[in-house]
Amino acid sequence: MKTSVLIASMLSSAAAFAPSATHVSKTALNMVAETEVGSMAPLGYFDPLGYITDEDKFTRYRAVERKHGRIAMMAMLGTFVHNNHWTFDGYLSPSAGLKFSDVSTGIGGLFEVPPNGLLQILLFCGFVELAWWPATQLDGDYGVRLGTLNDWDAQPAKEIRQKNAELNNGRAAMMGILGTITHEVVTGQTFAEQAAAGHFSPFGDGQGFF
């Protein structure tokens, strides 16, 4: 299921910054792309399948790409943290006698979380999505400012650079977490176990690079 969601996010992000097939809208959309972040060299405004037909669709797809990129960045960070066995002290489920440290470090750990724990995660995500940082706010700017780190009003050029960095890091993270999940499913090894064994090809038996 995770892989399907991530593949869908890849398709959404690939379509989020590209020209239309029609001549009239192509000119207008290229003007939008010149002022929008994310149209990076060498591909620039890239939509080989012609998904984008108007500015509203461009805005929607860009919001989808940004959100999936943020989720993927958190997923990759979680991979690094959990694979290094950095966990909370105490119990994840006292009634079940399950400690945080008992949960497997790979994607299989998701299925070891009790159903009530998964429900809490889903409810929290729904609260963030609908109320705290609503998905209907398509620009993705929820007013989080960290002093001079992102004082965009005082330094407009920094806003463009940081938004470009976020999109590019999100794109890399989407590919990274998709590859991490795929490798683990095929090889049975977590990212950390593959790195320790030098085993990065999905076609081997777990011994060596291949």
PDB file of C-alpha atoms in Angstrom:
ATOM      1  CA  MET A   1       0.000   0.000   0.000  1.00  0.00           C
ATOM      2  CA  LYS A   2       2.831   2.363   0.922  1.00  0.00           C
ATOM      3  CA  THR A   3       4.536   1.711  -2.400  1.00  0.00           C
ATOM      4  CA  SER A   4       1.334   2.454  -4.315  1.00  0.00           C
ATOM      5  CA  VAL A   5       0.907   5.752  -2.487  1.00  0.00           C
ATOM      6  CA  LEU A   6       4.498   6.739  -3.170  1.00  0.00           C
ATOM      7  CA  ILE A   7       4.245   5.799  -6.854  1.00  0.00           C
ATOM      8  CA  ALA A   8       1.127   7.975  -7.080  1.00  0.00           C
ATOM      9  CA  SER A   9       3.046  10.826  -5.474  1.00  0.00           C
ATOM     10  CA  MET A  10       5.820  10.388  -8.061  1.00  0.00           C
ATOM     11  CA  LEU A  11       3.294  10.695 -10.887  1.00  0.00           C
ATOM     12  CA  SER A  12       1.746  13.757  -9.258  1.00  0.00           C
ATOM     13  CA  SER A  13       5.114  15.442  -8.782  1.00  0.00           C
ATOM     14  CA  ALA A  14       6.218  14.681 -12.337  1.00  0.00           C
ATOM     15  CA  ALA A  15       3.122  16.449 -13.622  1.00  0.00           C
ATOM     16  CA  ALA A  16       3.282  19.386 -11.268  1.00  0.00           C
ATOM     17  CA  PHE A  17       5.516  21.621 -13.328  1.00  0.00           C
ATOM     18  CA  ALA A  18       5.017  21.233 -17.079  1.00  0.00           C
ATOM     19  CA  PRO A  19       3.451  22.716 -20.265  1.00  0.00           C
ATOM     20  CA  SER A  20       0.151  21.843 -21.887  1.00  0.00           C
ATOM     21  CA  ALA A  21      -0.335  20.266 -25.291  1.00  0.00           C
ATOM     22  CA  THR A  22      -2.355  23.167 -26.679  1.00  0.00           C
ATOM     23  CA  HIS A  23      -0.647  26.252 -28.060  1.00  0.00           C
ATOM     24  CA  VAL A  24      -2.826  28.843 -26.320  1.00  0.00           C
ATOM     25  CA  SER A  25      -2.539  27.485 -22.795  1.00  0.00           C
ATOM     26  CA  LYS A  26       1.118  26.572 -23.342  1.00  0.00           C
ATOM     27  CA  THR A  27       2.085  30.227 -23.651  1.00  0.00           C
ATOM     28  CA  ALA A  28       0.153  31.212 -20.533  1.00  0.00           C
ATOM     29  CA  LEU A  29       1.496  28.337 -18.484  1.00  0.00           C
ATOM     30  CA  ASN A  30       5.081  29.058 -19.472  1.00  0.00           C
ATOM     31  CA  MET A  31       4.572  32.575 -18.088  1.00  0.00           C
ATOM     32  CA  VAL A  32       3.360  31.030 -14.833  1.00  0.00           C
ATOM     33  CA  ALA A  33       6.332  28.667 -14.717  1.00  0.00           C
ATOM     34  CA  GLU A  34       8.810  31.527 -15.082  1.00  0.00           C
ATOM     35  CA  THR A  35       7.542  33.059 -11.861  1.00  0.00           C
ATOM     36  CA  GLU A  36       6.868  29.826  -9.967  1.00  0.00           C
ATOM     37  CA  VAL A  37       9.505  27.972  -7.985  1.00  0.00           C
ATOM     38  CA  GLY A  38      10.384  24.397  -8.851  1.00  0.00           C
ATOM     39  CA  SER A  39      11.094  24.814 -12.567  1.00  0.00           C
ATOM     40  CA  MET A  40      14.748  23.890 -12.314  1.00  0.00           C
ATOM     41  CA  ALA A  41      17.436  23.383 -14.939  1.00  0.00           C
ATOM     42  CA  PRO A  42      17.983  21.334 -17.005  1.00  0.00           C
ATOM     43  CA  LEU A  43      14.343  20.219 -17.405  1.00  0.00           C
ATOM     44  CA  GLY A  44      12.660  23.486 -16.445  1.00  0.00           C
ATOM     45  CA  TYR A  45       8.880  23.395 -16.823  1.00  0.00           C
ATOM     46  CA  PHE A  46       8.420  19.652 -17.368  1.00  0.00           C
ATOM     47  CA  ASP A  47       5.197  17.817 -18.272  1.00  0.00           C
ATOM     48  CA  PRO A  48       5.798  15.302 -21.081  1.00  0.00           C
ATOM     49  CA  LEU A  49       2.320  13.784 -20.669  1.00  0.00           C
ATOM     50  CA  GLY A  50       0.491  17.118 -20.854  1.00  0.00           C
ATOM     51  CA  TYR A  51      -1.385  16.835 -17.561  1.00  0.00           C
ATOM     52  CA  ILE A  52      -1.419  20.587 -16.936  1.00  0.00           C
ATOM     53  CA  THR A  53      -4.161  22.340 -18.869  1.00  0.00           C
ATOM     54  CA  ASP A  54      -4.672  25.543 -16.850  1.00  0.00           C
ATOM     55  CA  GLU A  55      -3.208  27.554 -14.005  1.00  0.00           C
ATOM     56  CA  ASP A  56      -5.608  26.123 -11.399  1.00  0.00           C
ATOM     57  CA  LYS A  57      -4.490  22.588 -12.171  1.00  0.00           C
ATOM     58  CA  PHE A  58      -0.856  23.689 -12.012  1.00  0.00           C
ATOM     59  CA  THR A  59      -1.441  25.180  -8.550  1.00  0.00           C
ATOM     60  CA  ARG A  60      -3.223  22.049  -7.341  1.00  0.00           C
ATOM     61  CA  TYR A  61      -0.546  19.662  -8.614  1.00  0.00           C
ATOM     62  CA  ARG A  62       2.204  21.806  -7.154  1.00  0.00           C
ATOM     63  CA  ALA A  63       0.469  21.659  -3.752  1.00  0.00           C
ATOM     64  CA  VAL A  64       0.214  17.870  -4.042  1.00  0.00           C
ATOM     65  CA  GLU A  65       3.886  17.604  -4.961  1.00  0.00           C
ATOM     66  CA  ARG A  66       4.928  19.828  -2.064  1.00  0.00           C
ATOM     67  CA  LYS A  67       2.882  17.865   0.476  1.00  0.00           C
ATOM     68  CA  HIS A  68       4.086  14.480  -0.734  1.00  0.00           C
ATOM     69  CA  GLY A  69       7.649  15.793  -0.650  1.00  0.00           C
ATOM     70  CA  ARG A  70       7.242  16.896   2.964  1.00  0.00           C
ATOM     71  CA  ILE A  71       5.811  13.504   3.934  1.00  0.00           C
ATOM     72  CA  ALA A  72       8.646  11.707   2.135  1.00  0.00           C
ATOM     73  CA  MET A  73      11.278  13.851   3.880  1.00  0.00           C
ATOM     74  CA  MET A  74       9.767  12.917   7.245  1.00  0.00           C
ATOM     75  CA  ALA A  75       9.695   9.262   6.162  1.00  0.00           C
ATOM     76  CA  MET A  76      13.392   9.308   5.226  1.00  0.00           C
ATOM     77  CA  LEU A  77      14.256  11.031   8.503  1.00  0.00           C
ATOM     78  CA  GLY A  78      12.281   8.356  10.338  1.00  0.00           C
ATOM     79  CA  THR A  79      14.201   5.673   8.444  1.00  0.00           C
ATOM     80  CA  PHE A  80      17.553   7.080   9.561  1.00  0.00           C
ATOM     81  CA  VAL A  81      16.388   7.502  13.165  1.00  0.00           C
ATOM     82  CA  HIS A  82      14.708   4.123  13.550  1.00  0.00           C
ATOM     83  CA  ASN A  83      17.405   2.153  11.703  1.00  0.00           C
ATOM     84  CA  ASN A  84      19.891   3.523  14.244  1.00  0.00           C
ATOM     85  CA  HIS A  85      17.668   2.229  17.070  1.00  0.00           C
ATOM     86  CA  TRP A  86      16.973   5.707  18.440  1.00  0.00           C
ATOM     87  CA  THR A  87      13.656   5.198  20.226  1.00  0.00           C
ATOM     88  CA  PHE A  88      11.640   6.617  23.081  1.00  0.00           C
ATOM     89  CA  ASP A  89      12.055   5.044  26.501  1.00  0.00           C
ATOM     90  CA  GLY A  90       9.159   3.200  28.012  1.00  0.00           C
ATOM     91  CA  TYR A  91       6.146   1.451  26.544  1.00  0.00           C
ATOM     92  CA  LEU A  92       4.350   2.004  23.270  1.00  0.00           C
ATOM     93  CA  SER A  93       1.485  -0.105  24.630  1.00  0.00           C
ATOM     94  CA  PRO A  94       1.618  -0.811  28.390  1.00  0.00           C
ATOM     95  CA  SER A  95      -1.423  -3.090  28.199  1.00  0.00           C
ATOM     96  CA  ALA A  96       0.289  -5.234  25.576  1.00  0.00           C
ATOM     97  CA  GLY A  97       3.694  -5.030  27.279  1.00  0.00           C
ATOM     98  CA  LEU A  98       5.134  -3.560  24.053  1.00  0.00           C
ATOM     99  CA  LYS A  99       8.083  -1.180  24.389  1.00  0.00           C
ATOM    100  CA  PHE A 100       9.137   1.302  21.708  1.00  0.00           C
ATOM    101  CA  SER A 101      12.429  -0.581  21.465  1.00  0.00           C
ATOM    102  CA  ASP A 102      10.557  -3.830  20.703  1.00  0.00           C
ATOM    103  CA  VAL A 103       9.246  -2.527  17.380  1.00  0.00           C
ATOM    104  CA  SER A 104      11.215  -3.683  14.329  1.00  0.00           C
ATOM    105  CA  THR A 105      13.299  -1.008  12.621  1.00  0.00           C
ATOM    106  CA  GLY A 106      12.084  -1.755   9.087  1.00  0.00           C
ATOM    107  CA  ILE A 107       8.740  -1.178   7.420  1.00  0.00           C
ATOM    108  CA  GLY A 108       7.474  -4.316   9.154  1.00  0.00           C
ATOM    109  CA  GLY A 109       7.452  -2.315  12.381  1.00  0.00           C
ATOM    110  CA  LEU A 110       4.325  -0.535  11.161  1.00  0.00           C
ATOM    111  CA  PHE A 111       2.386  -3.785  11.419  1.00  0.00           C
ATOM    112  CA  GLU A 112       3.608  -4.361  14.975  1.00  0.00           C
ATOM    113  CA  VAL A 113       1.922  -1.204  16.270  1.00  0.00           C
ATOM    114  CA  PRO A 114      -1.377  -2.102  17.992  1.00  0.00           C
ATOM    115  CA  PRO A 115      -4.568  -1.153  16.093  1.00  0.00           C
ATOM    116  CA  ASN A 116      -5.442   1.550  18.618  1.00  0.00           C
ATOM    117  CA  GLY A 117      -2.006   3.089  18.100  1.00  0.00           C
ATOM    118  CA  LEU A 118      -2.493   3.149  14.332  1.00  0.00           C
ATOM    119  CA  LEU A 119      -5.914   4.736  14.857  1.00  0.00           C
ATOM    120  CA  GLN A 120      -4.333   7.491  16.968  1.00  0.00           C
ATOM    121  CA  ILE A 121      -1.793   8.163  14.227  1.00  0.00           C
ATOM    122  CA  LEU A 122      -4.534   8.393  11.596  1.00  0.00           C
ATOM    123  CA  LEU A 123      -6.656  10.708  13.757  1.00  0.00           C
ATOM    124  CA  PHE A 124      -3.700  13.008  14.387  1.00  0.00           C
ATOM    125  CA  CYS A 125      -2.866  13.117  10.659  1.00  0.00           C
ATOM    126  CA  GLY A 126      -6.502  13.925   9.912  1.00  0.00           C
ATOM    127  CA  PHE A 127      -6.449  16.759  12.449  1.00  0.00           C
ATOM    128  CA  VAL A 128      -3.311  18.233  10.842  1.00  0.00           C
ATOM    129  CA  GLU A 129      -4.737  17.803   7.345  1.00  0.00           C
ATOM    130  CA  LEU A 130      -8.140  19.311   8.054  1.00  0.00           C
ATOM    131  CA  ALA A 131      -7.618  21.864  10.821  1.00  0.00           C
ATOM    132  CA  TRP A 132      -4.070  22.681  11.880  1.00  0.00           C
ATOM    133  CA  TRP A 133      -2.313  22.888   8.496  1.00  0.00           C
ATOM    134  CA  PRO A 134      -5.266  22.425   6.118  1.00  0.00           C
ATOM    135  CA  ALA A 135      -4.607  20.879   2.741  1.00  0.00           C
ATOM    136  CA  THR A 136      -6.993  23.409   1.205  1.00  0.00           C
ATOM    137  CA  GLN A 137      -4.313  26.075   1.677  1.00  0.00           C
ATOM    138  CA  LEU A 138      -2.568  25.317  -1.594  1.00  0.00           C
ATOM    139  CA  ASP A 139       0.412  27.644  -1.179  1.00  0.00           C
ATOM    140  CA  GLY A 140       1.672  25.464   1.687  1.00  0.00           C
ATOM    141  CA  ASP A 141       2.828  28.466   3.737  1.00  0.00           C
ATOM    142  CA  TYR A 142       1.461  28.078   7.266  1.00  0.00           C
ATOM    143  CA  GLY A 143       3.287  31.070   8.706  1.00  0.00           C
ATOM    144  CA  VAL A 144       6.066  29.134  10.425  1.00  0.00           C
ATOM    145  CA  ARG A 145       8.944  31.619  10.815  1.00  0.00           C
ATOM    146  CA  LEU A 146      12.243  30.897  12.555  1.00  0.00           C
ATOM    147  CA  GLY A 147      13.750  34.342  12.985  1.00  0.00           C
ATOM    148  CA  THR A 148      16.339  35.242  10.357  1.00  0.00           C
ATOM    149  CA  LEU A 149      16.422  31.688   9.040  1.00  0.00           C
ATOM    150  CA  ASN A 150      13.352  32.279   6.877  1.00  0.00           C
ATOM    151  CA  ASP A 151      12.538  35.990   7.238  1.00  0.00           C
ATOM    152  CA  TRP A 152      11.088  36.139   3.751  1.00  0.00           C
ATOM    153  CA  ASP A 153       9.518  39.563   4.120  1.00  0.00           C
ATOM    154  CA  ALA A 154      12.943  41.089   4.757  1.00  0.00           C
ATOM    155  CA  GLN A 155      14.797  38.859   2.289  1.00  0.00           C
ATOM    156  CA  PRO A 156      12.560  37.940  -0.684  1.00  0.00           C
ATOM    157  CA  ALA A 157      15.406  36.229  -2.562  1.00  0.00           C
ATOM    158  CA  LYS A 158      15.792  33.801   0.328  1.00  0.00           C
ATOM    159  CA  GLU A 159      12.151  32.759  -0.083  1.00  0.00           C
ATOM    160  CA  ILE A 160      12.682  31.619  -3.689  1.00  0.00           C
ATOM    161  CA  ARG A 161      15.910  29.790  -2.830  1.00  0.00           C
ATOM    162  CA  GLN A 162      14.419  28.008   0.181  1.00  0.00           C
ATOM    163  CA  LYS A 163      11.230  27.016  -1.632  1.00  0.00           C
ATOM    164  CA  ASN A 164      13.314  25.607  -4.467  1.00  0.00           C
ATOM    165  CA  ALA A 165      15.388  23.697  -1.908  1.00  0.00           C
ATOM    166  CA  GLU A 166      12.255  22.301  -0.273  1.00  0.00           C
ATOM    167  CA  LEU A 167      10.819  21.076  -3.554  1.00  0.00           C
ATOM    168  CA  ASN A 168      14.090  19.522  -4.699  1.00  0.00           C
ATOM    169  CA  ASN A 169      14.718  17.858  -1.352  1.00  0.00           C
ATOM    170  CA  GLY A 170      11.138  16.583  -1.388  1.00  0.00           C
ATOM    171  CA  ARG A 171      11.574  15.137  -4.872  1.00  0.00           C
ATOM    172  CA  ALA A 172      14.777  13.395  -3.779  1.00  0.00           C
ATOM    173  CA  ALA A 173      13.073  12.083  -0.640  1.00  0.00           C
ATOM    174  CA  MET A 174      10.142  10.655  -2.624  1.00  0.00           C
ATOM    175  CA  MET A 175      12.565   8.681  -4.769  1.00  0.00           C
ATOM    176  CA  GLY A 176      14.625   7.770  -1.694  1.00  0.00           C
ATOM    177  CA  ILE A 177      11.795   6.368   0.403  1.00  0.00           C
ATOM    178  CA  LEU A 178      10.370   4.504  -2.596  1.00  0.00           C
ATOM    179  CA  GLY A 179      13.782   2.911  -3.182  1.00  0.00           C
ATOM    180  CA  THR A 180      14.218   2.148   0.525  1.00  0.00           C
ATOM    181  CA  ILE A 181      10.864   0.368   0.755  1.00  0.00           C
ATOM    182  CA  THR A 182      11.435  -1.514  -2.505  1.00  0.00           C
ATOM    183  CA  HIS A 183      14.899  -2.710  -1.460  1.00  0.00           C
ATOM    184  CA  GLU A 184      13.663  -3.850   1.917  1.00  0.00           C
ATOM    185  CA  VAL A 185      10.761  -5.792   0.422  1.00  0.00           C
ATOM    186  CA  VAL A 186      13.041  -7.484  -2.133  1.00  0.00           C
ATOM    187  CA  THR A 187      16.130  -8.144   0.005  1.00  0.00           C
ATOM    188  CA  GLY A 188      14.586  -8.441   3.474  1.00  0.00           C
ATOM    189  CA  GLN A 189      17.178  -5.982   4.797  1.00  0.00           C
ATOM    190  CA  THR A 190      16.630  -2.516   6.225  1.00  0.00           C
ATOM    191  CA  PHE A 191      18.526   0.471   4.855  1.00  0.00           C
ATOM    192  CA  ALA A 192      21.066   0.232   7.706  1.00  0.00           C
ATOM    193  CA  GLU A 193      21.548  -3.507   7.182  1.00  0.00           C
ATOM    194  CA  GLN A 194      22.112  -3.006   3.466  1.00  0.00           C
ATOM    195  CA  ALA A 195      24.635  -0.248   4.158  1.00  0.00           C
ATOM    196  CA  ALA A 196      26.496  -2.380   6.717  1.00  0.00           C
ATOM    197  CA  ALA A 197      26.664  -5.310   4.284  1.00  0.00           C
ATOM    198  CA  GLY A 198      27.449  -3.147   1.263  1.00  0.00           C
ATOM    199  CA  HIS A 199      24.475  -4.797  -0.387  1.00  0.00           C
ATOM    200  CA  PHE A 200      22.642  -2.285  -2.539  1.00  0.00           C
ATOM    201  CA  SER A 201      21.546  -4.417  -5.467  1.00  0.00           C
ATOM    202  CA  PRO A 202      18.022  -5.831  -5.065  1.00  0.00           C
ATOM    203  CA  PHE A 203      18.928  -8.950  -7.079  1.00  0.00           C
ATOM    204  CA  GLY A 204      21.427 -10.633  -4.733  1.00  0.00           C
ATOM    205  CA  ASP A 205      21.211 -12.850  -1.704  1.00  0.00           C
ATOM    206  CA  GLY A 206      22.296 -10.329   0.899  1.00  0.00           C
ATOM    207  CA  GLN A 207      26.020 -10.969   0.571  1.00  0.00           C
ATOM    208  CA  GLY A 208      28.143  -8.183  -0.906  1.00  0.00           C
ATOM    209  CA  PHE A 209      27.155  -5.420  -3.308  1.00  0.00           C
ATOM    210  CA  PHE A 210      25.383  -7.815  -5.668  1.00  0.00           C
TER     211      PHE A 210
END
